[in-house]
């Protein structure tokens, strides 16, 4: 028995139409309120009905396409997909085209529902919800999954550009990047920073990390490597204000962007990981069309993977910029302290105040700490501030070469500067910040006369580099009277070299003896 083709009359599927009043009464009864998305509920059973109808139309093997399929295809391709795209565009545009999308955060209620620890951008939440909606539609209308995935790609590409533009709006001034952004973009610097243990540690909870016997030395060596690269990259140039991010709200915006991009990347991975590699086609589909669909599907999935990675890259870049920005602030304030400050001072109450540059740096660090604590998860907060004491110590010790002269009162003032910096950092990191003890002891070493300093190296062992000792001796030569002429200084420098060589040889011999004993 064959079914005869019948023409079907469909009520309007757009909500709010003229026929809405027919729901309650009238000649035509509706089983539900008309709406475009009703198609998602009836699509699969309707498709089965269409297939069954077509199989029973005409001669066996010569199935015709019924009018209902024609209407369904037309409706989804020409009306429904367009409407979905329009709705999503409107939602995303509403949150991403605001004056400053990085300053508009999701509400506390939204954060609670999403179970996130730190604020997210409202635009990111809306984009994620839109993508989730498209993924649901893709499951409901599986025969059109590629079209929905292409929509996902388009929306994510657009949003990626919005985020990149917003990022550049913060870190770029008159076509020039801030130093921190420039460094984060430098492949050598970013590769080094991401190879250090403090970066890798962020991905692993402290309790799960493999413990090393030399953990402290290992970490300190990593901080030393970072300090060396940053100091070497900057040199001794003074940093103008327009090359740092002075407004703490900009740093907050970067932190919010970082958390949002990382969250979005994670959500996208969750969406895409279980996607089938082939789209569900209608029964009886053309094999050639099916093969093209598979190729298209693979390309789409690769694009989605790349986009997910791109959002994570933005997150990583933001975190590197924040990490570097705090360090650039240290250079900005501490290099002029040595180059332009007067430390050949006579003791009086005013001269013993903390250096204004140190006060400003402490104020900056505290303001950044307050913002980062609220905007970033704890492990990222630690990443920004851990190792900062080592860098400050390096800058201060390296700064000894730039002082014209230094008096005992100047040395005392430097030690007070170091102490107040150490106190502030200790309150932030909750650690001793022993590297700043190292810097303080370096300046305390300058209380000695030049020849006494050499004796100190013999007694205490080599604690600083040869160059750092040379800078100390040179500063004493400039600052103290009765220390001899240049030839006398050269004799001291030669003696310094001999002491360092002797100490190194003794240390190596001791090490070899231990190995032999074992």
Coordinates of C-alpha atoms in Angstrom, one line a residue:
X1 CA 0.0 0.0 0.0
X2 CA 1.4 3.4 -0.9
X3 CA 0.7 6.7 0.8
X4 CA -0.5 9.5 -1.3
X5 CA 1.3 12.8 -1.2
X6 CA -0.7 15.4 0.6
X7 CA -0.1 19.1 0.9
X8 CA 0.6 20.4 4.4
X9 CA -0.5 23.7 5.8
X10 CA 1.8 25.0 8.5
X11 CA 1.0 27.7 11.1
X12 CA 3.4 30.5 11.4
X13 CA 6.5 29.5 13.5
X14 CA 7.5 33.1 14.5
X15 CA 6.4 34.0 18.0
X16 CA 4.3 37.1 18.5
X17 CA 2.6 36.8 15.1
X18 CA -1.0 37.7 14.3
X19 CA -2.2 34.2 15.1
X20 CA -1.0 34.1 18.7
X21 CA -4.6 34.7 19.9
X22 CA -5.6 31.4 18.3
X23 CA -3.9 29.5 21.1
X24 CA -6.8 30.0 23.4
X25 CA -9.7 29.7 20.9
X26 CA -10.9 30.2 17.4
X27 CA -11.1 27.8 14.5
X28 CA -7.5 26.5 14.7
X29 CA -6.0 25.0 17.9
X30 CA -2.3 25.1 18.6
X31 CA -0.6 22.4 20.7
X32 CA 2.0 24.9 21.8
X33 CA 2.9 28.6 21.3
X34 CA 4.3 29.2 17.8
X35 CA 8.0 29.8 17.8
X36 CA 11.0 29.3 15.5
X37 CA 12.7 27.0 18.0
X38 CA 9.8 24.5 18.0
X39 CA 11.6 22.9 15.1
X40 CA 14.3 21.6 17.4
X41 CA 11.8 19.4 19.2
X42 CA 10.0 18.0 16.2
X43 CA 12.9 17.8 13.7
X44 CA 13.9 14.2 14.4
X45 CA 10.4 12.6 14.5
X46 CA 9.4 14.8 11.5
X47 CA 12.5 13.6 9.6
X48 CA 11.6 10.0 10.3
X49 CA 8.1 10.6 9.1
X50 CA 9.4 12.2 5.9
X51 CA 11.7 9.3 5.2
X52 CA 8.9 6.8 5.8
X53 CA 6.6 8.8 3.6
X54 CA 9.1 9.1 0.7
X55 CA 9.9 5.4 0.8
X56 CA 6.2 4.7 0.2
X57 CA 5.8 7.2 -2.6
X58 CA 6.0 6.0 -6.2
X59 CA 7.7 2.9 -7.4
X60 CA 10.2 1.0 -5.1
X61 CA 13.7 2.4 -5.7
X62 CA 12.4 5.6 -7.2
X63 CA 11.4 7.4 -4.1
X64 CA 10.3 11.0 -4.6
X65 CA 11.0 14.0 -2.4
X66 CA 7.8 15.1 -0.7
X67 CA 6.8 18.7 -0.3
X68 CA 7.3 18.5 3.5
X69 CA 11.0 17.8 3.0
X70 CA 11.2 20.7 0.6
X71 CA 9.5 23.0 3.1
X72 CA 11.6 21.7 6.0
X73 CA 14.9 22.2 4.1
X74 CA 13.8 25.7 3.0
X75 CA 12.6 26.7 6.5
X76 CA 15.8 25.6 8.2
X77 CA 18.3 26.8 5.6
X78 CA 16.7 30.1 4.7
X79 CA 14.8 31.1 7.8
X80 CA 15.8 29.3 11.0
X81 CA 19.6 29.4 10.6
X82 CA 19.4 33.1 9.6
X83 CA 17.3 33.9 12.6
X84 CA 19.7 32.0 15.0
X85 CA 22.6 33.9 13.5
X86 CA 20.8 37.2 14.0
X87 CA 19.9 36.5 17.6
X88 CA 23.4 35.5 18.5
X89 CA 24.9 38.5 16.7
X90 CA 22.6 40.8 18.6
X91 CA 23.5 39.2 22.0
X92 CA 27.3 39.3 21.4
X93 CA 27.2 42.8 19.9
X94 CA 25.4 44.1 22.9
X95 CA 28.3 43.2 25.2
X96 CA 31.3 43.5 23.0
X97 CA 30.6 46.9 21.4
X98 CA 30.4 48.8 24.6
X99 CA 32.9 51.6 25.2
X100 CA 35.2 49.4 27.2
X101 CA 34.3 45.7 27.1
X102 CA 37.2 44.8 29.5
X103 CA 35.6 46.8 32.3
X104 CA 32.1 45.2 32.2
X105 CA 32.1 42.1 34.5
X106 CA 29.6 39.4 35.0
X107 CA 27.4 39.7 38.1
X108 CA 28.1 38.0 41.3
X109 CA 25.0 35.7 40.8
X110 CA 26.3 34.7 37.4
X111 CA 29.7 33.9 38.9
X112 CA 28.0 31.7 41.5
X113 CA 26.0 29.8 38.9
X114 CA 29.2 29.3 36.8
X115 CA 31.1 28.2 40.0
X116 CA 34.1 30.5 39.1
X117 CA 36.5 31.8 41.7
X118 CA 37.3 35.1 40.1
X119 CA 35.4 37.7 38.0
X120 CA 34.8 37.0 34.3
X121 CA 34.0 39.5 31.5
X122 CA 30.3 39.7 30.8
X123 CA 31.1 39.5 27.1
X124 CA 32.9 36.2 27.6
X125 CA 30.0 34.7 29.5
X126 CA 27.6 35.8 26.8
X127 CA 29.8 34.3 24.1
X128 CA 30.1 31.0 25.9
X129 CA 26.3 30.9 26.4
X130 CA 25.8 31.5 22.7
X131 CA 28.3 28.8 21.8
X132 CA 26.6 26.4 24.2
X133 CA 23.2 27.2 22.6
X134 CA 24.6 26.5 19.1
X135 CA 26.1 23.2 20.3
X136 CA 22.6 22.2 21.6
X137 CA 21.0 23.2 18.3
X138 CA 23.6 21.1 16.5
X139 CA 22.6 18.1 18.5
X140 CA 18.9 18.7 17.9
X141 CA 19.3 19.4 14.2
X142 CA 22.2 17.0 13.6
X143 CA 21.8 17.0 9.8
X144 CA 22.8 20.7 10.0
X145 CA 25.6 20.3 12.4
X146 CA 28.3 21.7 10.1
X147 CA 26.3 24.9 9.6
X148 CA 26.1 25.4 13.3
X149 CA 29.8 24.6 13.8
X150 CA 30.6 27.2 11.1
X151 CA 28.5 29.7 13.1
X152 CA 30.5 28.8 16.2
X153 CA 33.8 29.4 14.2
X154 CA 32.5 32.8 12.9
X155 CA 31.4 34.0 16.4
X156 CA 34.7 32.9 18.0
X157 CA 36.8 34.5 15.3
X158 CA 34.9 37.8 15.8
X159 CA 35.2 37.6 19.6
X160 CA 38.9 36.8 19.3
X161 CA 39.4 40.0 17.4
X162 CA 37.4 42.0 20.0
X163 CA 39.7 40.6 22.7
X164 CA 42.9 41.3 20.8
X165 CA 41.7 44.8 20.0
X166 CA 40.9 45.4 23.7
X167 CA 44.3 44.0 24.7
X168 CA 46.1 46.3 22.3
X169 CA 44.1 49.2 23.6
X170 CA 45.7 48.7 27.0
X171 CA 49.3 47.8 26.1
X172 CA 49.8 50.0 23.1
X173 CA 50.2 53.8 23.1
X174 CA 50.6 55.6 19.8
X175 CA 51.5 52.4 17.9
X176 CA 54.2 51.6 20.5
X177 CA 53.9 48.7 22.9
X178 CA 54.7 49.0 26.6
X179 CA 57.9 47.4 27.6
X180 CA 56.1 44.5 29.3
X181 CA 54.0 43.8 26.3
X182 CA 57.0 44.1 24.0
X183 CA 58.9 41.6 26.2
X184 CA 56.0 39.2 26.3
X185 CA 55.9 39.3 22.5
X186 CA 59.7 38.6 22.3
X187 CA 60.0 34.9 21.5
X188 CA 63.2 34.4 23.4
X189 CA 61.9 36.1 26.6
X190 CA 58.5 34.5 26.5
X191 CA 60.1 31.0 25.8
X192 CA 62.5 31.5 28.7
X193 CA 59.8 32.6 31.1
X194 CA 57.5 29.7 30.2
X195 CA 60.4 27.2 30.6
X196 CA 61.1 28.2 34.2
X197 CA 59.6 26.1 37.0
X198 CA 57.4 28.8 38.4
X199 CA 55.4 28.8 35.1
X200 CA 55.1 25.1 35.0
X201 CA 54.2 25.0 38.7
X202 CA 51.0 26.9 38.0
X203 CA 49.5 24.0 36.2
X204 CA 50.1 21.7 39.1
X205 CA 48.9 22.0 42.7
X206 CA 51.7 22.4 45.2
X207 CA 50.9 19.2 47.0
X208 CA 51.2 17.2 43.7
X209 CA 54.5 18.6 42.6
X210 CA 57.5 16.3 42.7
X211 CA 59.7 17.4 45.5
X212 CA 63.4 18.1 44.9
X213 CA 66.1 17.9 47.5
X214 CA 67.6 21.2 46.1
X215 CA 64.2 22.9 45.7
X216 CA 65.2 26.2 47.1
X217 CA 68.5 26.4 45.1
X218 CA 66.6 25.2 42.0
X219 CA 64.0 27.9 42.4
X220 CA 66.5 30.6 43.2
X221 CA 68.5 29.6 40.1
X222 CA 65.4 30.1 38.0
X223 CA 64.8 33.5 39.5
X224 CA 68.4 34.4 38.8
X225 CA 68.1 33.4 35.2
X226 CA 65.0 35.6 34.8
X227 CA 66.6 38.5 36.5
X228 CA 69.7 38.2 34.4
X229 CA 67.7 38.1 31.1
X230 CA 65.5 41.1 32.0
X231 CA 68.4 43.2 33.3
X232 CA 70.4 42.4 30.3
X233 CA 67.6 43.1 27.9
X234 CA 66.9 46.5 29.5
X235 CA 70.4 47.6 30.1
X236 CA 70.8 50.7 32.2
X237 CA 68.4 52.9 30.4
X238 CA 65.8 55.0 32.3
X239 CA 62.2 54.0 31.6
X240 CA 59.8 56.8 30.7
X241 CA 56.4 56.8 32.2
X242 CA 54.6 56.2 28.9
X243 CA 56.3 52.8 28.6
X244 CA 54.7 51.4 31.8
X245 CA 51.1 50.8 32.7
X246 CA 50.6 53.4 35.4
X247 CA 46.8 53.0 35.8
X248 CA 46.1 50.0 38.1
X249 CA 42.7 49.7 36.4
X250 CA 44.5 48.7 33.2
X251 CA 46.2 45.9 35.1
X252 CA 42.9 44.8 36.6
X253 CA 41.4 44.7 33.1
X254 CA 44.3 42.5 31.9
X255 CA 43.7 40.2 34.9
X256 CA 40.0 39.9 34.1
X257 CA 40.8 39.2 30.5
X258 CA 43.3 36.6 31.5
X259 CA 40.8 34.7 33.7
X260 CA 38.1 35.0 31.1
X261 CA 40.2 33.8 28.2
X262 CA 41.5 30.8 30.2
X263 CA 37.9 29.9 31.3
X264 CA 36.6 30.2 27.7
X265 CA 39.4 28.1 26.3
X266 CA 38.6 25.4 28.9
X267 CA 34.9 25.5 28.2
X268 CA 35.5 25.3 24.4
X269 CA 37.8 22.3 24.9
X270 CA 35.0 20.6 26.8
X271 CA 32.5 21.4 24.0
X272 CA 34.7 20.2 21.2
X273 CA 36.4 17.1 22.7
X274 CA 33.4 14.8 22.2
X275 CA 32.3 16.2 18.8
X276 CA 31.9 13.4 16.2
X277 CA 34.2 13.7 13.2
X278 CA 31.3 13.1 10.8
X279 CA 28.1 15.0 10.5
X280 CA 24.8 13.1 10.6
X281 CA 23.4 13.2 7.1
X282 CA 19.9 12.5 6.0
X283 CA 19.3 8.9 4.8
X284 CA 19.9 8.6 1.1
X285 CA 22.3 11.4 0.9
X286 CA 24.6 11.8 -2.1
X287 CA 27.9 10.0 -1.4
X288 CA 29.9 12.8 -3.0
X289 CA 28.1 15.4 -0.9
X290 CA 28.8 13.2 2.2
X291 CA 32.5 13.1 1.4
X292 CA 32.6 16.9 1.0
X293 CA 30.9 17.2 4.3
X294 CA 33.5 15.0 6.0
X295 CA 36.3 17.2 4.5
X296 CA 34.5 20.3 5.6
X297 CA 33.9 18.8 9.1
X298 CA 37.6 18.1 9.5
X299 CA 38.5 21.7 8.5
X300 CA 35.9 23.1 10.9
X301 CA 37.2 20.9 13.8
X302 CA 40.7 22.0 13.2
X303 CA 39.6 25.7 13.1
X304 CA 37.8 25.2 16.4
X305 CA 40.9 23.6 18.0
X306 CA 43.0 26.5 16.7
X307 CA 40.6 29.0 18.2
X308 CA 40.5 27.3 21.5
X309 CA 44.3 27.5 21.6
X310 CA 44.2 31.2 20.5
X311 CA 42.1 32.1 23.5
X312 CA 44.5 30.3 25.8
X313 CA 47.4 32.1 24.1
X314 CA 45.7 35.4 24.9
X315 CA 45.4 34.3 28.5
X316 CA 49.1 33.3 28.7
X317 CA 50.1 36.6 27.1
X318 CA 48.1 38.6 29.7
X319 CA 49.7 36.7 32.6
X320 CA 53.2 37.2 31.2
X321 CA 52.5 40.9 30.8
X322 CA 51.3 41.2 34.4
X323 CA 54.3 39.3 35.6
X324 CA 56.6 41.5 33.6
X325 CA 54.8 44.8 34.3
X326 CA 55.5 44.6 38.0
X327 CA 59.2 44.0 37.2
X328 CA 59.3 46.9 34.8
X329 CA 57.9 49.1 37.6
X330 CA 60.9 48.0 39.7
X331 CA 63.3 49.1 36.9
X332 CA 61.4 52.3 36.4
X333 CA 61.8 53.4 40.0
X334 CA 65.1 51.9 41.1
X335 CA 67.4 52.6 38.2
X336 CA 67.1 56.4 38.7
X337 CA 67.5 55.9 42.4
X338 CA 71.2 55.1 41.8
X339 CA 71.7 57.2 38.7
X340 CA 70.2 60.4 39.9
X341 CA 70.0 60.1 43.7
X342 CA 72.3 61.8 46.1
X343 CA 73.7 59.3 48.6
X344 CA 76.9 61.2 49.5
X345 CA 74.9 62.7 52.4
X346 CA 75.6 64.0 55.9
X347 CA 73.3 62.4 58.5
X348 CA 70.3 64.4 59.4
X349 CA 66.6 63.6 60.0
X350 CA 65.5 64.6 56.5
X351 CA 68.3 62.7 54.7
X352 CA 67.4 59.5 56.5
X353 CA 63.8 59.4 55.1
X354 CA 63.1 56.6 52.7
X355 CA 63.9 57.5 49.1
X356 CA 60.8 58.9 47.4
X357 CA 61.3 56.5 44.5
X358 CA 61.2 53.6 47.0
X359 CA 58.1 54.9 48.6
X360 CA 56.4 55.2 45.1
X361 CA 57.5 51.7 44.2
X362 CA 56.1 50.3 47.4
X363 CA 52.9 52.1 46.8
X364 CA 52.7 50.7 43.2
X365 CA 53.4 47.2 44.4
X366 CA 50.8 47.4 47.1
X367 CA 48.1 48.7 44.7
X368 CA 48.9 46.0 42.2
X369 CA 48.8 43.4 44.9
X370 CA 45.3 44.5 46.0
X371 CA 43.9 44.4 42.5
X372 CA 45.6 41.1 41.5
X373 CA 44.4 39.4 44.7
X374 CA 40.8 40.1 43.8
X375 CA 41.1 39.4 40.0
X376 CA 43.4 36.4 39.8
X377 CA 43.4 32.9 41.2
X378 CA 46.0 32.4 44.0
X379 CA 48.5 30.4 41.9
X380 CA 48.6 33.2 39.3
X381 CA 48.9 35.8 42.0
X382 CA 51.9 33.9 43.4
X383 CA 53.5 33.7 39.9
X384 CA 53.4 37.5 39.6
X385 CA 55.0 38.3 42.9
X386 CA 57.3 35.3 43.6
X387 CA 60.9 36.1 42.6
X388 CA 60.3 39.8 42.6
X389 CA 62.6 40.2 45.6
X390 CA 65.4 38.6 43.7
X391 CA 65.0 41.0 40.8
X392 CA 64.9 44.0 43.2
X393 CA 68.0 42.7 44.8
X394 CA 69.8 42.4 41.5
X395 CA 68.7 46.0 40.4
X396 CA 69.9 47.5 43.7
X397 CA 73.3 45.6 43.7
X398 CA 73.8 46.4 40.0
X399 CA 73.0 50.1 40.8
X400 CA 76.2 50.4 42.9
X401 CA 78.1 51.2 39.7
X402 CA 76.0 54.3 39.1
X403 CA 76.4 56.1 42.4
X404 CA 78.7 59.0 42.0
X405 CA 79.7 58.7 45.7
X406 CA 78.2 57.2 48.8
X407 CA 78.7 58.1 52.5
X408 CA 78.1 56.1 55.6
X409 CA 74.8 57.9 56.0
X410 CA 74.0 57.1 52.3
X411 CA 74.8 53.4 53.0
X412 CA 72.5 53.5 56.0
X413 CA 69.7 55.1 53.9
X414 CA 70.1 52.4 51.2
X415 CA 69.8 49.7 53.9
X416 CA 66.6 51.4 55.2
X417 CA 65.3 51.5 51.6
X418 CA 66.0 47.8 51.2
X419 CA 64.4 47.0 54.5
X420 CA 61.1 48.8 53.7
X421 CA 60.9 47.0 50.3
X422 CA 61.6 43.7 52.0
X423 CA 58.9 44.3 54.6
X424 CA 56.3 45.2 51.9
X425 CA 57.1 42.1 49.8
X426 CA 57.1 39.8 52.8
X427 CA 53.6 40.9 53.6
X428 CA 52.6 40.0 50.0
X429 CA 54.4 36.7 49.5
X430 CA 54.4 35.6 53.1
X431 CA 58.1 34.6 52.8
X432 CA 61.3 36.0 54.2
X433 CA 62.5 37.5 50.9
X434 CA 66.0 36.5 51.8
X435 CA 67.3 37.9 48.5
X436 CA 66.9 41.4 49.9
X437 CA 69.0 40.4 52.9
X438 CA 71.6 39.7 50.2
X439 CA 71.3 43.2 48.8
X440 CA 71.4 44.8 52.2
X441 CA 74.5 42.9 53.2
X442 CA 76.1 44.0 49.9
X443 CA 75.7 47.7 50.9
X444 CA 76.7 47.0 54.5
X445 CA 79.9 45.7 53.0
X446 CA 80.6 49.3 51.9
X447 CA 81.1 50.4 55.5
X448 CA 84.6 48.8 55.2
X449 CA 87.6 50.5 53.6
X450 CA 88.7 49.1 50.3
X451 CA 91.4 46.8 51.7
X452 CA 89.2 45.6 54.5
X453 CA 86.6 44.6 51.9
X454 CA 89.2 42.3 50.4
X455 CA 89.9 40.7 53.8
X456 CA 86.2 40.3 54.2
X457 CA 86.0 38.3 51.0
X458 CA 88.8 36.0 52.3
X459 CA 87.1 35.5 55.6
X460 CA 83.5 35.1 54.5
X461 CA 84.1 33.5 51.1
X462 CA 83.0 34.7 47.7
X463 CA 79.3 35.7 48.0
X464 CA 78.9 38.0 45.0
X465 CA 80.2 38.0 41.4
X466 CA 83.5 39.4 40.5
X467 CA 81.9 42.3 38.7
X468 CA 79.8 43.1 41.8
X469 CA 82.9 43.2 43.9
X470 CA 84.6 45.4 41.3
X471 CA 81.6 47.9 41.4
X472 CA 81.9 47.9 45.2
X473 CA 85.6 48.6 45.2
X474 CA 85.2 51.3 42.5
X475 CA 82.4 53.0 44.5
X476 CA 84.7 53.0 47.6
X477 CA 87.5 54.4 45.5
X478 CA 85.2 57.3 44.5
X479 CA 83.7 57.8 47.9
X480 CA 86.6 57.5 50.4
X481 CA 89.7 59.6 50.9
X482 CA 93.1 58.1 51.3
X483 CA 92.4 55.0 49.3
X484 CA 95.3 55.5 46.9
X485 CA 95.5 56.3 43.2
X486 CA 94.5 54.3 40.1
X487 CA 97.5 52.0 40.3
X488 CA 96.7 51.1 43.9
X489 CA 93.1 50.3 42.8
X490 CA 94.4 48.1 40.0
X491 CA 96.5 46.1 42.6
X492 CA 93.3 45.6 44.6
X493 CA 91.4 44.4 41.6
X494 CA 94.2 42.0 40.8
X495 CA 94.1 40.7 44.4
X496 CA 90.4 40.3 44.1
X497 CA 90.7 38.2 41.1
X498 CA 93.3 36.0 42.9
X499 CA 91.1 35.6 45.9
X500 CA 88.1 34.5 43.7
X501 CA 90.3 32.0 41.8
X502 CA 91.7 30.6 45.1
X503 CA 88.2 30.2 46.6
X504 CA 86.9 28.6 43.4
X505 CA 89.8 26.1 43.4
X506 CA 89.3 25.3 47.0
X507 CA 85.5 24.7 46.5
X508 CA 86.2 22.4 43.5
X509 CA 88.7 20.4 45.5
X510 CA 86.3 20.0 48.3
X511 CA 83.6 18.9 45.9
X512 CA 85.9 16.3 44.2
X513 CA 87.0 15.0 47.6
X514 CA 83.3 14.4 48.5
X515 CA 82.7 12.5 45.3
X516 CA 85.8 10.4 45.8
X517 CA 84.7 9.6 49.3
X518 CA 81.3 8.5 48.2

